Amino acid sequence: MSKETKNKKDVKKVATKIMAIILASMMVLSVAATLIYYIVAMTQNG
């Protein structure tokens, strides 16, 4: 395996890891935002 193909594979691995981190953080943020919105809505009503 030449150096260029190894570099391309490393870049793909890094890119997929970055995408996974971004998607996971978006999921966590959406859950947190939903919980905060729900708590705020409940405190205003009751």
JSON list of C-alpha atoms in Angstrom, two decimals:
[
{"chain": "A", "resi": 1, "resn": "MET", "atom": "CA", "xyz": [0.00, 0.00, 0.00]},
{"chain": "A", "resi": 2, "resn": "SER", "atom": "CA", "xyz": [1.45, 3.37, -1.02]},
{"chain": "A", "resi": 3, "resn": "LYS", "atom": "CA", "xyz": [1.52, 6.41, 1.24]},
{"chain": "A", "resi": 4, "resn": "GLU", "atom": "CA", "xyz": [-1.19, 8.29, -0.69]},
{"chain": "A", "resi": 5, "resn": "THR", "atom": "CA", "xyz": [-3.84, 5.59, -0.25]},
{"chain": "A", "resi": 6, "resn": "LYS", "atom": "CA", "xyz": [-3.02, 5.33, 3.46]},
{"chain": "A", "resi": 7, "resn": "ASN", "atom": "CA", "xyz": [-3.44, 9.10, 3.87]},
{"chain": "A", "resi": 8, "resn": "LYS", "atom": "CA", "xyz": [-6.81, 9.00, 2.12]},
{"chain": "A", "resi": 9, "resn": "LYS", "atom": "CA", "xyz": [-7.99, 6.23, 4.42]},
{"chain": "A", "resi": 10, "resn": "ASP", "atom": "CA", "xyz": [-6.83, 8.20, 7.48]},
{"chain": "A", "resi": 11, "resn": "VAL", "atom": "CA", "xyz": [-8.68, 11.29, 6.26]},
{"chain": "A", "resi": 12, "resn": "LYS", "atom": "CA", "xyz": [-11.83, 9.21, 5.78]},
{"chain": "A", "resi": 13, "resn": "LYS", "atom": "CA", "xyz": [-11.52, 7.78, 9.30]},
{"chain": "A", "resi": 14, "resn": "VAL", "atom": "CA", "xyz": [-11.06, 11.23, 10.81]},
{"chain": "A", "resi": 15, "resn": "ALA", "atom": "CA", "xyz": [-13.95, 12.65, 8.79]},
{"chain": "A", "resi": 16, "resn": "THR", "atom": "CA", "xyz": [-16.31, 9.87, 9.88]},
{"chain": "A", "resi": 17, "resn": "LYS", "atom": "CA", "xyz": [-15.28, 10.35, 13.52]},
{"chain": "A", "resi": 18, "resn": "ILE", "atom": "CA", "xyz": [-15.90, 14.10, 13.28]},
{"chain": "A", "resi": 19, "resn": "MET", "atom": "CA", "xyz": [-19.32, 13.50, 11.68]},
{"chain": "A", "resi": 20, "resn": "ALA", "atom": "CA", "xyz": [-20.20, 10.99, 14.40]},
{"chain": "A", "resi": 21, "resn": "ILE", "atom": "CA", "xyz": [-19.21, 13.47, 17.12]},
{"chain": "A", "resi": 22, "resn": "ILE", "atom": "CA", "xyz": [-21.23, 16.25, 15.48]},
{"chain": "A", "resi": 23, "resn": "LEU", "atom": "CA", "xyz": [-24.32, 14.05, 15.11]},
{"chain": "A", "resi": 24, "resn": "ALA", "atom": "CA", "xyz": [-24.06, 12.72, 18.67]},
{"chain": "A", "resi": 25, "resn": "SER", "atom": "CA", "xyz": [-23.68, 16.24, 20.09]},
{"chain": "A", "resi": 26, "resn": "MET", "atom": "CA", "xyz": [-26.69, 17.39, 18.05]},
{"chain": "A", "resi": 27, "resn": "MET", "atom": "CA", "xyz": [-28.74, 14.53, 19.48]},
{"chain": "A", "resi": 28, "resn": "VAL", "atom": "CA", "xyz": [-27.70, 15.38, 23.05]},
{"chain": "A", "resi": 29, "resn": "LEU", "atom": "CA", "xyz": [-28.40, 19.09, 22.51]},
{"chain": "A", "resi": 30, "resn": "SER", "atom": "CA", "xyz": [-31.84, 18.39, 21.04]},
{"chain": "A", "resi": 31, "resn": "VAL", "atom": "CA", "xyz": [-32.77, 16.20, 24.01]},
{"chain": "A", "resi": 32, "resn": "ALA", "atom": "CA", "xyz": [-31.52, 18.85, 26.44]},
{"chain": "A", "resi": 33, "resn": "ALA", "atom": "CA", "xyz": [-33.39, 21.62, 24.59]},
{"chain": "A", "resi": 34, "resn": "THR", "atom": "CA", "xyz": [-36.58, 19.56, 24.63]},
{"chain": "A", "resi": 35, "resn": "LEU", "atom": "CA", "xyz": [-36.28, 18.93, 28.37]},
{"chain": "A", "resi": 36, "resn": "ILE", "atom": "CA", "xyz": [-35.58, 22.61, 29.09]},
{"chain": "A", "resi": 37, "resn": "TYR", "atom": "CA", "xyz": [-38.55, 23.68, 26.93]},
{"chain": "A", "resi": 38, "resn": "TYR", "atom": "CA", "xyz": [-40.79, 21.16, 28.69]},
{"chain": "A", "resi": 39, "resn": "ILE", "atom": "CA", "xyz": [-39.69, 22.32, 32.17]},
{"chain": "A", "resi": 40, "resn": "VAL", "atom": "CA", "xyz": [-40.21, 25.98, 31.24]},
{"chain": "A", "resi": 41, "resn": "ALA", "atom": "CA", "xyz": [-43.66, 25.26, 29.80]},
{"chain": "A", "resi": 42, "resn": "MET", "atom": "CA", "xyz": [-44.67, 23.31, 32.91]},
{"chain": "A", "resi": 43, "resn": "THR", "atom": "CA", "xyz": [-43.51, 26.03, 35.31]},
{"chain": "A", "resi": 44, "resn": "GLN", "atom": "CA", "xyz": [-45.39, 28.75, 33.41]},
{"chain": "A", "resi": 45, "resn": "ASN", "atom": "CA", "xyz": [-48.66, 26.78, 33.37]},
{"chain": "A", "resi": 46, "resn": "GLY", "atom": "CA", "xyz": [-48.71, 25.58, 36.94]}
]
